[in-house]
Amino acid sequence: MNLFKSVSVKKDVGRLLISCPDRVGIIAAVSEFLHKHGANIIHSDQHAIEREDGIFFMRITFQLDDLEEKQVFLCDQFQQVAEKFAMEWKISLSSQKKKVALFVSKYDHCLQELLWRWRIGELDAEIKMVISNHMDCQPLVEPYGLPYYHIPVTKEIREEAALEQLKYLKKEEIDTIILARYMQIIPKRMIDVFPNQIINIHHSFLPAFVGANPYERAFERGVKLIGATAHYVTEELDEGPIIEQDVHRVSHRHRPEDLIRIGSEVERIVLARAVKWHVNDQVLVHGNKTIVFPG
């Protein structure tokens, strides 16, 4: 039995995410729709790209009594508004937590950070499993009562390993994958199943120092800032939409091992932020960019 559960949220709170061509009347139409159906707007944020072919983005948090029972009807009714403005949209419920799988290899700092935040209720999701190509992190995961699936991966069996991973993911109806320093390339077949639902932490400030051994290369270049980048996974390695980044100032006094230690601290914080925003539906993807709304 899993003894660690995140804090419950108000079951009648919903989130409406919208992106569409920018034009006059969008906010009024959405507000009128929610008012008509008895919903109370708790929070609203919007952003528009100021160009000739501008795009409008919006996130609304609202409260509606018996929302779980009314969700299907509400979505059916909103379709009329969506078609008028050519919207891409979704309505989600705060009570319907995202089901998360954590992927990890040997480095455990990001895994520990996410599990700790989940335990204290700061990460509002259902962590359902941990998948790893090594056994190193199993003792860390055991106290949380989570399944730990050891699936070895090499370049030669990457596709077969992905099929086995997908079997477990499908069984638990996973909708979000977090690569908590999972040091393997994710095959296209898995990316296709989880578009903009796989989050990776990259141990450098992208687009600088992509690839292997970034801290050694940063040391050789004498950098003054090191950082980390959380991004969605796409077929192009380390080129997916960036969700969050951060940096830490360093100097000539720092050795490579110091950079690794400092970098690890930045990595776990950046990944935790990105995951929190994702599970709270605060992120909208537009092309290869993200719009991240405040919580």
GROMACS .gro file of C-alpha atoms in nm:
model
  295
    1MET     CA    1   0.000   0.000   0.000
    2ASN     CA    2   0.128   0.346  -0.088
    3LEU     CA    3   0.145   0.561   0.225
    4PHE     CA    4   0.243   0.879   0.044
    5LYS     CA    5  -0.044   1.074  -0.110
    6SER     CA    6  -0.056   1.431  -0.229
    7VAL     CA    7  -0.294   1.681  -0.073
    8SER     CA    8  -0.647   1.660  -0.211
    9VAL     CA    9  -0.779   1.945  -0.421
   10LYS     CA   10  -1.125   2.091  -0.449
   11LYS     CA   11  -1.316   1.854  -0.675
   12ASP     CA   12  -1.532   2.126  -0.833
   13VAL     CA   13  -1.239   2.327  -0.971
   14GLY     CA   14  -1.172   2.313  -1.345
   15ARG     CA   15  -0.910   2.447  -1.583
   16LEU     CA   16  -0.978   2.573  -1.933
   17LEU     CA   17  -0.680   2.603  -2.170
   18ILE     CA   18  -0.720   2.779  -2.504
   19SER     CA   19  -0.506   2.871  -2.804
   20CYS     CA   20  -0.650   3.024  -3.120
   21PRO     CA   21  -0.600   3.302  -3.376
   22ASP     CA   22  -0.614   3.636  -3.199
   23ARG     CA   23  -0.926   3.845  -3.258
   24VAL     CA   24  -1.167   4.070  -3.074
   25GLY     CA   25  -1.421   3.908  -2.845
   26ILE     CA   26  -1.248   3.591  -2.725
   27ILE     CA   27  -1.234   3.682  -2.355
   28ALA     CA   28  -1.592   3.810  -2.360
   29ALA     CA   29  -1.720   3.493  -2.527
   30VAL     CA   30  -1.542   3.261  -2.286
   31SER     CA   31  -1.647   3.461  -1.981
   32GLU     CA   32  -2.007   3.472  -2.099
   33PHE     CA   33  -2.008   3.096  -2.156
   34LEU     CA   34  -1.882   3.022  -1.807
   35HIS     CA   35  -2.126   3.270  -1.652
   36LYS     CA   36  -2.416   3.117  -1.848
   37HIS     CA   37  -2.336   2.774  -1.707
   38GLY     CA   38  -2.303   2.895  -1.350
   39ALA     CA   39  -1.924   2.881  -1.323
   40ASN     CA   40  -1.726   3.125  -1.111
   41ILE     CA   41  -1.390   3.237  -1.254
   42ILE     CA   42  -1.120   3.206  -0.989
   43HIS     CA   43  -0.819   3.304  -1.195
   44SER     CA   44  -0.759   3.410  -1.554
   45ASP     CA   45  -0.440   3.468  -1.755
   46GLN     CA   46  -0.395   3.542  -2.122
   47HIS     CA   47  -0.122   3.622  -2.368
   48ALA     CA   48  -0.126   3.722  -2.734
   49ILE     CA   49   0.155   3.712  -2.988
   50GLU     CA   50   0.160   4.061  -3.134
   51ARG     CA   51   0.201   3.985  -3.501
   52GLU     CA   52  -0.015   4.003  -3.810
   53ASP     CA   53  -0.098   3.635  -3.769
   54GLY     CA   54  -0.109   3.660  -3.390
   55ILE     CA   55  -0.207   3.373  -3.165
   56PHE     CA   56  -0.406   3.411  -2.844
   57PHE     CA   57  -0.344   3.192  -2.536
   58MET     CA   58  -0.560   3.170  -2.228
   59ARG     CA   59  -0.581   2.973  -1.903
   60ILE     CA   60  -0.883   3.003  -1.676
   61THR     CA   61  -0.938   2.837  -1.341
   62PHE     CA   62  -1.305   2.818  -1.249
   63GLN     CA   63  -1.537   2.665  -0.990
   64LEU     CA   64  -1.863   2.492  -1.078
   65ASP     CA   65  -2.075   2.282  -0.846
   66ASP     CA   66  -2.089   1.912  -0.941
   67LEU     CA   67  -1.828   1.971  -1.211
   68GLU     CA   68  -1.734   1.605  -1.243
   69GLU     CA   69  -2.090   1.517  -1.337
   70LYS     CA   70  -2.118   1.817  -1.572
   71GLN     CA   71  -1.778   1.788  -1.746
   72VAL     CA   72  -1.896   1.601  -2.057
   73PHE     CA   73  -2.197   1.831  -2.103
   74LEU     CA   74  -1.981   2.140  -2.051
   75CYS     CA   75  -1.732   2.023  -2.313
   76ASP     CA   76  -2.011   1.952  -2.563
   77GLN     CA   77  -2.154   2.299  -2.512
   78PHE     CA   78  -1.817   2.476  -2.531
   79GLN     CA   79  -1.752   2.321  -2.872
   80GLN     CA   80  -1.979   2.586  -3.026
   81VAL     CA   81  -1.762   2.866  -2.885
   82ALA     CA   82  -1.446   2.683  -2.986
   83GLU     CA   83  -1.557   2.643  -3.348
   84LYS     CA   84  -1.645   3.013  -3.376
   85PHE     CA   85  -1.292   3.115  -3.280
   86ALA     CA   86  -1.104   2.814  -3.428
   87MET     CA   87  -0.976   2.716  -3.084
   88GLU     CA   88  -0.756   2.435  -2.968
   89TRP     CA   89  -0.875   2.376  -2.615
   90LYS     CA   90  -0.929   2.140  -2.325
   91ILE     CA   91  -1.117   2.140  -1.997
   92SER     CA   92  -0.955   1.945  -1.717
   93LEU     CA   93  -1.048   1.892  -1.353
   94SER     CA   94  -0.814   1.957  -1.062
   95SER     CA   95  -0.944   1.638  -0.905
   96GLN     CA   96  -0.834   1.430  -1.204
   97LYS     CA   97  -0.463   1.410  -1.130
   98LYS     CA   98  -0.215   1.324  -1.402
   99LYS     CA   99  -0.073   0.972  -1.379
  100VAL     CA  100   0.304   0.993  -1.384
  101ALA     CA  101   0.587   0.748  -1.452
  102LEU     CA  102   0.940   0.841  -1.346
  103PHE     CA  103   1.231   0.717  -1.559
  104VAL     CA  104   1.577   0.715  -1.403
  105SER     CA  105   1.920   0.562  -1.459
  106LYS     CA  106   2.185   0.592  -1.185
  107TYR     CA  107   2.187   0.957  -1.075
  108ASP     CA  108   1.916   0.990  -0.810
  109HIS     CA  109   1.904   1.361  -0.717
  110CYS     CA  110   1.614   1.450  -0.948
  111LEU     CA  111   1.425   1.136  -0.851
  112GLN     CA  112   1.465   1.216  -0.482
  113GLU     CA  113   1.345   1.572  -0.534
  114LEU     CA  114   1.028   1.465  -0.714
  115LEU     CA  115   0.944   1.189  -0.468
  116TRP     CA  116   0.995   1.426  -0.174
  117ARG     CA  117   0.774   1.696  -0.325
  118TRP     CA  118   0.511   1.434  -0.401
  119ARG     CA  119   0.525   1.301  -0.046
  120ILE     CA  120   0.465   1.643   0.112
  121GLY     CA  121   0.182   1.720  -0.130
  122GLU     CA  122   0.360   1.985  -0.336
  123LEU     CA  123   0.342   1.778  -0.655
  124ASP     CA  124  -0.026   1.732  -0.733
  125ALA     CA  125  -0.009   1.411  -0.935
  126GLU     CA  126  -0.030   1.035  -0.904
  127ILE     CA  127   0.316   0.883  -0.934
  128LYS     CA  128   0.238   0.528  -1.042
  129MET     CA  129   0.579   0.372  -1.106
  130VAL     CA  130   0.952   0.410  -1.155
  131ILE     CA  131   1.120   0.259  -1.460
  132SER     CA  132   1.498   0.223  -1.478
  133ASN     CA  133   1.765   0.060  -1.689
  134HIS     CA  134   1.962  -0.003  -1.367
  135MET     CA  135   1.887  -0.135  -1.018
  136ASP     CA  136   2.073   0.142  -0.833
  137CYS     CA  137   1.769   0.350  -0.732
  138GLN     CA  138   1.544   0.067  -0.617
  139PRO     CA  139   1.633   0.105  -0.244
  140LEU     CA  140   1.538   0.474  -0.267
  141VAL     CA  141   1.199   0.397  -0.422
  142GLU     CA  142   1.097   0.103  -0.198
  143PRO     CA  143   0.978   0.312   0.103
  144TYR     CA  144   0.727   0.488  -0.124
  145GLY     CA  145   0.554   0.161  -0.212
  146LEU     CA  146   0.592   0.225  -0.585
  147PRO     CA  147   0.654  -0.047  -0.844
  148TYR     CA  148   1.013  -0.041  -0.969
  149TYR     CA  149   1.055  -0.191  -1.314
  150HIS     CA  150   1.409  -0.277  -1.416
  151ILE     CA  151   1.426  -0.282  -1.796
  152PRO     CA  152   1.783  -0.297  -1.934
  153VAL     CA  153   1.843  -0.084  -2.242
  154THR     CA  154   2.120  -0.088  -2.501
  155LYS     CA  155   2.135   0.061  -2.847
  156GLU     CA  156   2.070  -0.284  -2.995
  157ILE     CA  157   1.754  -0.355  -2.791
  158ARG     CA  158   1.619  -0.002  -2.750
  159GLU     CA  159   1.301  -0.071  -2.948
  160GLU     CA  160   1.228  -0.395  -2.763
  161ALA     CA  161   1.281  -0.219  -2.430
  162ALA     CA  162   1.041   0.056  -2.536
  163LEU     CA  163   0.772  -0.202  -2.610
  164GLU     CA  164   0.813  -0.348  -2.262
  165GLN     CA  165   0.801  -0.001  -2.107
  166LEU     CA  166   0.487   0.085  -2.303
  167LYS     CA  167   0.322  -0.228  -2.169
  168TYR     CA  168   0.356  -0.106  -1.811
  169LEU     CA  169   0.264   0.252  -1.904
  170LYS     CA  170  -0.055   0.140  -2.079
  171LYS     CA  171  -0.155  -0.085  -1.789
  172GLU     CA  172  -0.150   0.208  -1.545
  173GLU     CA  173  -0.295   0.458  -1.799
  174ILE     CA  174   0.009   0.684  -1.766
  175ASP     CA  175  -0.026   1.025  -1.930
  176THR     CA  176   0.302   1.190  -1.825
  177ILE     CA  177   0.660   1.059  -1.831
  178ILE     CA  178   0.939   1.236  -1.641
  179LEU     CA  179   1.298   1.160  -1.736
  180ALA     CA  180   1.467   1.221  -1.402
  181ARG     CA  181   1.820   1.184  -1.542
  182TYR     CA  182   1.731   0.886  -1.758
  183MET     CA  183   2.039   0.848  -1.972
  184GLN     CA  184   1.884   0.683  -2.274
  185ILE     CA  185   1.740   0.811  -2.601
  186ILE     CA  186   1.361   0.784  -2.615
  187PRO     CA  187   1.249   0.603  -2.933
  188LYS     CA  188   1.006   0.763  -3.176
  189ARG     CA  189   0.737   0.504  -3.103
  190MET     CA  190   0.715   0.626  -2.743
  191ILE     CA  191   0.729   0.996  -2.834
  192ASP     CA  192   0.439   0.943  -3.074
  193VAL     CA  193   0.229   0.796  -2.792
  194PHE     CA  194   0.316   1.080  -2.552
  195PRO     CA  195   0.343   1.404  -2.754
  196ASN     CA  196   0.442   1.695  -2.527
  197GLN     CA  197   0.394   1.460  -2.231
  198ILE     CA  198   0.755   1.352  -2.180
  199ILE     CA  199   0.968   1.596  -1.980
  200ASN     CA  200   1.347   1.572  -1.975
  201ILE     CA  201   1.603   1.752  -1.760
  202HIS     CA  202   1.916   1.844  -1.955
  203HIS     CA  203   2.231   1.909  -1.755
  204SER     CA  204   2.324   2.232  -1.931
  205PHE     CA  205   2.169   2.560  -2.032
  206LEU     CA  206   2.041   2.471  -2.378
  207PRO     CA  207   2.124   2.530  -2.654
  208ALA     CA  208   2.480   2.547  -2.518
  209PHE     CA  209   2.685   2.231  -2.454
  210VAL     CA  210   2.441   1.979  -2.595
  211GLY     CA  211   2.541   1.614  -2.585
  212ALA     CA  212   2.768   1.431  -2.343
  213ASN     CA  213   2.999   1.559  -2.067
  214PRO     CA  214   2.869   1.917  -2.055
  215TYR     CA  215   3.041   2.001  -1.726
  216GLU     CA  216   3.382   1.891  -1.852
  217ARG     CA  217   3.329   2.099  -2.165
  218ALA     CA  218   3.206   2.393  -1.958
  219PHE     CA  219   3.517   2.368  -1.739
  220GLU     CA  220   3.741   2.363  -2.045
  221ARG     CA  221   3.570   2.676  -2.177
  222GLY     CA  222   3.599   2.855  -1.843
  223VAL     CA  223   3.227   2.937  -1.823
  224LYS     CA  224   3.098   3.176  -1.557
  225LEU     CA  225   2.743   3.040  -1.553
  226ILE     CA  226   2.617   2.684  -1.553
  227GLY     CA  227   2.256   2.585  -1.578
  228ALA     CA  228   1.991   2.327  -1.650
  229THR     CA  229   1.700   2.303  -1.891
  230ALA     CA  230   1.370   2.117  -1.859
  231HIS     CA  231   1.203   2.054  -2.194
  232TYR     CA  232   0.954   1.834  -2.370
  233VAL     CA  233   1.103   1.545  -2.563
  234THR     CA  234   1.084   1.540  -2.942
  235GLU     CA  235   1.254   1.333  -3.209
  236GLU     CA  236   1.527   1.597  -3.236
  237LEU     CA  237   1.758   1.526  -2.942
  238ASP     CA  238   1.751   1.808  -2.683
  239GLU     CA  239   1.558   2.035  -2.923
  240GLY     CA  240   1.208   2.011  -2.772
  241PRO     CA  241   1.004   2.306  -2.636
  242ILE     CA  242   1.172   2.451  -2.326
  243ILE     CA  243   0.959   2.470  -2.010
  244GLU     CA  244   1.205   2.605  -1.753
  245GLN     CA  245   1.570   2.701  -1.715
  246ASP     CA  246   1.795   2.833  -1.440
  247VAL     CA  247   2.162   2.916  -1.387
  248HIS     CA  248   2.422   2.940  -1.112
  249ARG     CA  249   2.729   3.163  -1.118
  250VAL     CA  250   3.067   2.989  -1.097
  251SER     CA  251   3.429   3.098  -1.118
  252HIS     CA  252   3.778   2.982  -1.202
  253ARG     CA  253   3.802   2.835  -0.852
  254HIS     CA  254   3.540   2.567  -0.927
  255ARG     CA  255   3.668   2.228  -1.040
  256PRO     CA  256   3.465   1.989  -1.259
  257GLU     CA  257   3.340   1.804  -0.949
  258ASP     CA  258   3.217   2.136  -0.807
  259LEU     CA  259   3.031   2.208  -1.129
  260ILE     CA  260   2.866   1.866  -1.113
  261ARG     CA  261   2.751   1.927  -0.756
  262ILE     CA  262   2.620   2.275  -0.828
  263GLY     CA  263   2.467   2.161  -1.154
  264SER     CA  264   2.283   1.879  -0.978
  265GLU     CA  265   2.121   2.129  -0.744
  266VAL     CA  266   2.003   2.340  -1.037
  267GLU     CA  267   1.878   2.033  -1.225
  268ARG     CA  268   1.652   1.907  -0.950
  269ILE     CA  269   1.494   2.248  -0.890
  270VAL     CA  270   1.439   2.319  -1.260
  271LEU     CA  271   1.285   1.978  -1.322
  272ALA     CA  272   1.058   2.005  -1.017
  273ARG     CA  273   0.926   2.340  -1.135
  274ALA     CA  274   0.862   2.213  -1.486
  275VAL     CA  275   0.681   1.902  -1.364
  276LYS     CA  276   0.467   2.105  -1.123
  277TRP     CA  277   0.363   2.345  -1.399
  278HIS     CA  278   0.288   2.059  -1.636
  279VAL     CA  279   0.068   1.860  -1.397
  280ASN     CA  280  -0.117   2.181  -1.304
  281ASP     CA  281  -0.195   2.252  -1.671
  282GLN     CA  282   0.005   2.576  -1.669
  283VAL     CA  283   0.194   2.502  -1.993
  284LEU     CA  284   0.073   2.554  -2.349
  285VAL     CA  285   0.294   2.444  -2.640
  286HIS     CA  286   0.307   2.653  -2.955
  287GLY     CA  287   0.542   2.517  -3.220
  288ASN     CA  288   0.878   2.475  -3.049
  289LYS     CA  289   0.799   2.721  -2.770
  290THR     CA  290   0.596   2.712  -2.452
  291ILE     CA  291   0.372   2.961  -2.282
  292VAL     CA  292   0.392   2.905  -1.906
  293PHE     CA  293   0.115   3.069  -1.705
  294PRO     CA  294   0.163   3.153  -1.337
  295GLY     CA  295  -0.013   2.926  -1.089
   0.00000   0.00000   0.00000
